[in-house]
C-alpha cells in the first residue's frame, strides 16, 4: 500500500538520498526543504536526483521539512506508478538550496492554468515579542487577488506566484481571498491562527475556472525574539502579580524555616540548662 504521510515522505527522501540527518535542523552546511503539491486532481510521484522520493503525492499535501546539504537537486514529477522519471509530467527542474536557508518548493498552476514549480524562501528572521508572521502565497490559476482580514483588505493585488507578509499580534483572524478590488470571497473565510514567534504560510491554490480553489497552511516555529512571550492579563498585571506572590512565598518559607531553627535551638538550650 502506498504511503502519503509526511513522515513516510521524509523517510523516503532521506533513504533515497543516502542521508542520516534529522529534519528541521538547519546547520551551517544544510538547508530545510518542504514540498507543497498544489496541482488539483493530479496525484504524482516525485523523483529527486533520479530516485523515487515521494510516493503518490496527493493535491493539497505538504511534505517536510527535510534537512538537506546545500547544493543543486534535480526534481521531476511523474504519473503515479511510473517506472522511472524518464517521462515526467513536470520537470525536471533544478532546485538550488543554500546553507542556513528554509525553502518550500510548490508544484502548482500558473495564472494560465499550466503546471509549474516555484521555490519560495521562507523568512525565518525573528519576530517581536507577542507577534507572529503571516505570509500569503498566490499559487492558483486565478487573476490578482486581495486578502481580507474580516472585511478589510490587508493585502492587495497579489498575483501568481508572488507572496506578501505581515507581522501581526498573535491570535486568530478570519481570512478570505477575493478577486482584486472586490470583497466577495473566492476562498474562505477561514480562521487562521497566527502563533507568537511562528511563521504561518497560507497558500491559495487550485483553479478559479474549475471551481476548486483551496487553502493550504504551513507553520514554521522558533522565530522568537527576547522575551519569548509577553505578560498575561490586562497590562501584564497578572504576570506581575504571579511574580510578587512567588517572592512572598519564598520569603514566607524562609521565615518559617528560620523560626523553626531558632525555636529548636532555644528548646535545646533550655533542656541543657535544666539538666545542669
XYZ file of C-alpha atoms in Angstrom:
276
model
C 0.000 0.000 0.000
C 1.284 3.398 -0.924
C 2.047 5.830 1.833
C 1.310 9.520 1.789
C 2.204 10.718 5.283
C 4.822 13.391 5.767
C 6.847 11.041 7.922
C 6.880 8.422 5.185
C 7.847 11.008 2.621
C 10.644 12.306 4.816
C 11.950 8.817 5.421
C 11.803 8.090 1.702
C 13.769 11.200 0.829
C 16.397 10.523 3.441
C 16.773 6.944 2.306
C 16.825 7.833 -1.360
C 19.473 10.487 -0.916
C 21.522 8.384 1.458
C 21.172 10.914 4.266
C 21.158 10.389 8.001
C 20.418 13.946 9.009
C 17.412 14.848 11.210
C 14.595 17.006 9.858
C 14.235 20.645 10.957
C 17.914 21.008 11.776
C 19.379 23.697 9.571
C 23.139 23.924 10.018
C 25.939 25.971 8.502
C 26.100 23.455 5.650
C 22.462 22.454 5.200
C 19.019 23.852 4.312
C 15.409 22.950 5.132
C 13.147 21.944 2.247
C 9.379 21.440 2.337
C 7.280 20.473 -0.695
C 3.675 21.510 -1.429
C 1.501 19.767 -4.010
C -0.854 22.442 -5.372
C -1.940 20.924 -8.715
C -5.605 19.827 -8.493
C -6.785 16.345 -9.435
C -3.255 15.125 -10.214
C -1.601 12.671 -7.814
C 2.067 12.346 -8.721
C 5.284 10.604 -7.812
C 8.245 12.872 -7.073
C 11.777 11.978 -8.120
C 14.831 13.734 -6.672
C 18.157 13.165 -8.410
C 16.565 10.256 -10.291
C 15.307 8.477 -7.170
C 11.640 7.984 -6.212
C 11.341 10.069 -3.034
C 7.656 10.997 -2.627
C 5.216 8.243 -3.486
C 1.627 9.025 -4.505
C 1.784 12.706 -3.533
C -1.783 13.995 -3.279
C -3.045 17.527 -4.126
C -3.065 19.751 -1.044
C -0.413 17.687 0.786
C 2.652 19.280 2.331
C 5.824 17.257 2.959
C 8.856 18.040 5.091
C 10.798 19.892 6.255
C 13.906 17.913 5.348
C 17.406 18.918 6.338
C 19.485 18.625 3.157
C 23.087 19.501 2.359
C 23.369 22.729 0.378
C 23.598 22.153 -3.364
C 21.603 21.502 -6.521
C 18.790 18.929 -6.743
C 17.052 17.688 -9.890
C 13.316 17.310 -9.263
C 10.794 15.664 -11.596
C 7.092 14.818 -11.180
C 5.694 11.752 -12.882
C 2.409 9.903 -13.078
C 1.879 7.622 -10.107
C 3.410 4.164 -10.502
C 5.798 5.354 -13.233
C 8.766 3.040 -13.616
C 11.223 5.959 -13.505
C 11.446 9.699 -14.205
C 12.131 9.356 -17.922
C 8.651 10.671 -18.834
C 7.853 13.399 -16.304
C 4.600 15.353 -16.318
C 6.548 18.286 -14.881
C 10.277 18.975 -14.884
C 12.952 18.060 -14.385
C 13.847 21.327 -12.720
C 16.910 22.281 -10.714
C 16.430 23.459 -7.123
C 19.440 25.247 -5.659
C 19.496 25.114 -1.850
C 21.779 27.464 0.071
C 23.040 26.671 3.565
C 21.135 28.061 6.604
C 18.061 28.764 4.427
C 14.500 27.409 4.556
C 12.602 26.698 1.322
C 9.233 25.455 0.192
C 9.002 24.094 -3.344
C 5.413 24.418 -4.573
C 4.166 22.414 -7.551
C 1.161 24.424 -8.738
C -0.704 26.001 -11.640
C 0.364 29.310 -13.107
C -2.206 32.020 -13.838
C -2.999 30.429 -17.228
C -3.552 27.002 -15.666
C -0.294 25.340 -16.744
C 1.636 23.269 -14.171
C 4.867 24.766 -12.853
C 7.128 24.742 -9.793
C 8.117 27.745 -7.669
C 10.779 27.645 -4.966
C 9.959 30.062 -2.142
C 12.441 31.196 0.521
C 10.863 31.237 3.988
C 11.589 34.307 6.148
C 12.986 32.998 9.442
C 14.013 36.379 10.857
C 12.940 36.977 14.458
C 9.515 38.415 15.237
C 8.843 40.918 18.019
C 7.620 39.616 21.374
C 3.904 38.854 21.207
C 3.853 38.775 17.408
C 3.881 36.175 14.652
C 4.376 36.394 10.887
C 1.698 35.682 8.264
C 2.787 35.055 4.682
C 0.259 34.593 1.872
C 1.351 32.939 -1.403
C -0.733 33.019 -4.577
C -0.155 29.749 -6.454
C -3.595 29.362 -8.037
C -4.802 29.593 -11.625
C -6.547 32.880 -10.918
C -6.007 36.586 -11.569
C -4.742 39.054 -8.959
C -6.415 38.727 -5.567
C -6.870 40.663 -2.348
C -6.556 39.043 1.075
C -9.232 40.113 3.520
C -8.996 40.068 7.314
C -12.613 40.454 8.328
C -13.961 42.999 5.850
C -10.646 44.793 5.386
C -8.206 44.140 2.546
C -4.813 43.738 4.232
C -3.008 42.512 1.100
C -3.998 43.843 -2.328
C -3.143 42.970 -5.901
C -1.299 39.720 -5.157
C -0.502 37.858 -8.405
C 0.634 34.304 -9.147
C 3.326 33.296 -7.993
C 4.040 36.224 -5.662
C 3.812 36.404 -1.881
C 3.198 39.054 0.764
C 3.993 39.048 4.503
C 2.735 40.806 7.620
C 3.919 40.706 11.232
C 0.802 40.618 13.415
C -0.157 40.329 17.067
C -0.609 36.639 17.872
C -4.213 35.472 17.607
C -6.806 34.082 15.231
C -8.034 36.065 12.246
C -10.861 35.355 9.838
C -9.153 35.435 6.444
C -10.637 35.287 2.969
C -9.363 35.669 -0.593
C -11.257 37.809 -3.101
C -10.536 38.881 -6.648
C -8.652 42.186 -6.679
C -10.880 45.144 -5.900
C -13.793 43.012 -4.687
C -14.961 41.768 -1.299
C -16.836 38.597 -2.287
C -14.614 35.698 -1.150
C -13.493 33.127 -3.715
C -11.731 31.238 -0.893
C -12.901 31.244 2.722
C -13.470 32.937 5.032
C -11.417 30.608 7.238
C -9.908 31.016 10.691
C -6.126 31.340 10.503
C -4.156 31.167 13.748
C -1.019 33.298 13.937
C 1.112 31.939 16.773
C 3.609 34.055 18.666
C 7.135 33.505 17.339
C 5.946 31.441 14.355
C 5.716 31.850 10.587
C 2.286 30.891 9.257
C 2.242 30.480 5.473
C -1.099 30.314 3.669
C -1.172 29.069 0.072
C -4.105 29.859 -2.217
C -4.008 27.028 -4.777
C -6.228 25.356 -7.343
C -8.122 26.774 -10.312
C -10.747 29.524 -10.332
C -12.140 28.282 -13.674
C -12.514 24.720 -12.385
C -14.012 25.940 -9.113
C -11.564 24.058 -6.885
C -9.670 26.876 -5.194
C -8.445 25.919 -1.733
C -6.060 26.870 1.071
C -3.029 25.015 2.434
C -1.272 26.122 5.612
C 2.358 25.645 6.645
C 3.728 26.526 10.096
C 7.369 27.154 10.994
C 8.162 27.805 14.665
C 11.197 29.132 16.528
C 11.196 32.775 15.402
C 11.030 34.117 18.966
C 12.899 37.207 19.995
C 13.568 38.067 23.640
C 11.410 37.903 25.655
C 9.695 34.795 24.212
C 6.306 35.999 25.462
C 4.544 38.991 26.897
C 2.996 39.351 30.367
C -0.506 37.885 30.526
C -3.632 39.699 31.660
C -4.560 43.357 31.360
C -1.374 45.443 31.095
C 0.565 42.402 32.315
C -0.705 42.755 35.882
C -1.483 39.026 36.198
C 2.082 38.028 35.426
C 3.461 40.722 37.743
C 1.105 39.563 40.489
C 2.276 35.966 39.985
C 5.901 37.070 40.363
C 5.086 39.024 43.523
C 3.208 36.078 45.011
C 6.117 33.774 44.238
C 8.510 36.137 46.008
C 6.193 36.334 49.027
C 6.007 32.531 49.216
C 9.808 32.288 49.123
C 10.217 34.922 51.861
C 7.472 33.296 53.922
C 9.009 29.861 53.625
C 12.405 31.199 54.630
C 10.855 32.895 57.671
C 9.145 29.668 58.756
C 12.391 27.713 58.430
C 14.317 30.366 60.380
C 11.674 30.377 63.138
C 11.765 26.588 63.386
C 15.565 26.530 63.657
C 15.559 29.297 66.280
C 12.859 27.565 68.301
C 14.797 24.315 68.182
C 17.935 25.987 69.468
C 16.022 27.612 72.353
C 14.476 24.269 73.369
C 17.858 22.526 73.297
C 19.459 25.251 75.437
C 16.587 25.116 77.992
C 16.913 21.330 78.293
C 20.679 21.648 78.674
C 20.185 24.270 81.440
C 17.647 22.052 83.280
C 19.918 19.030 83.098
C 22.762 21.064 84.586
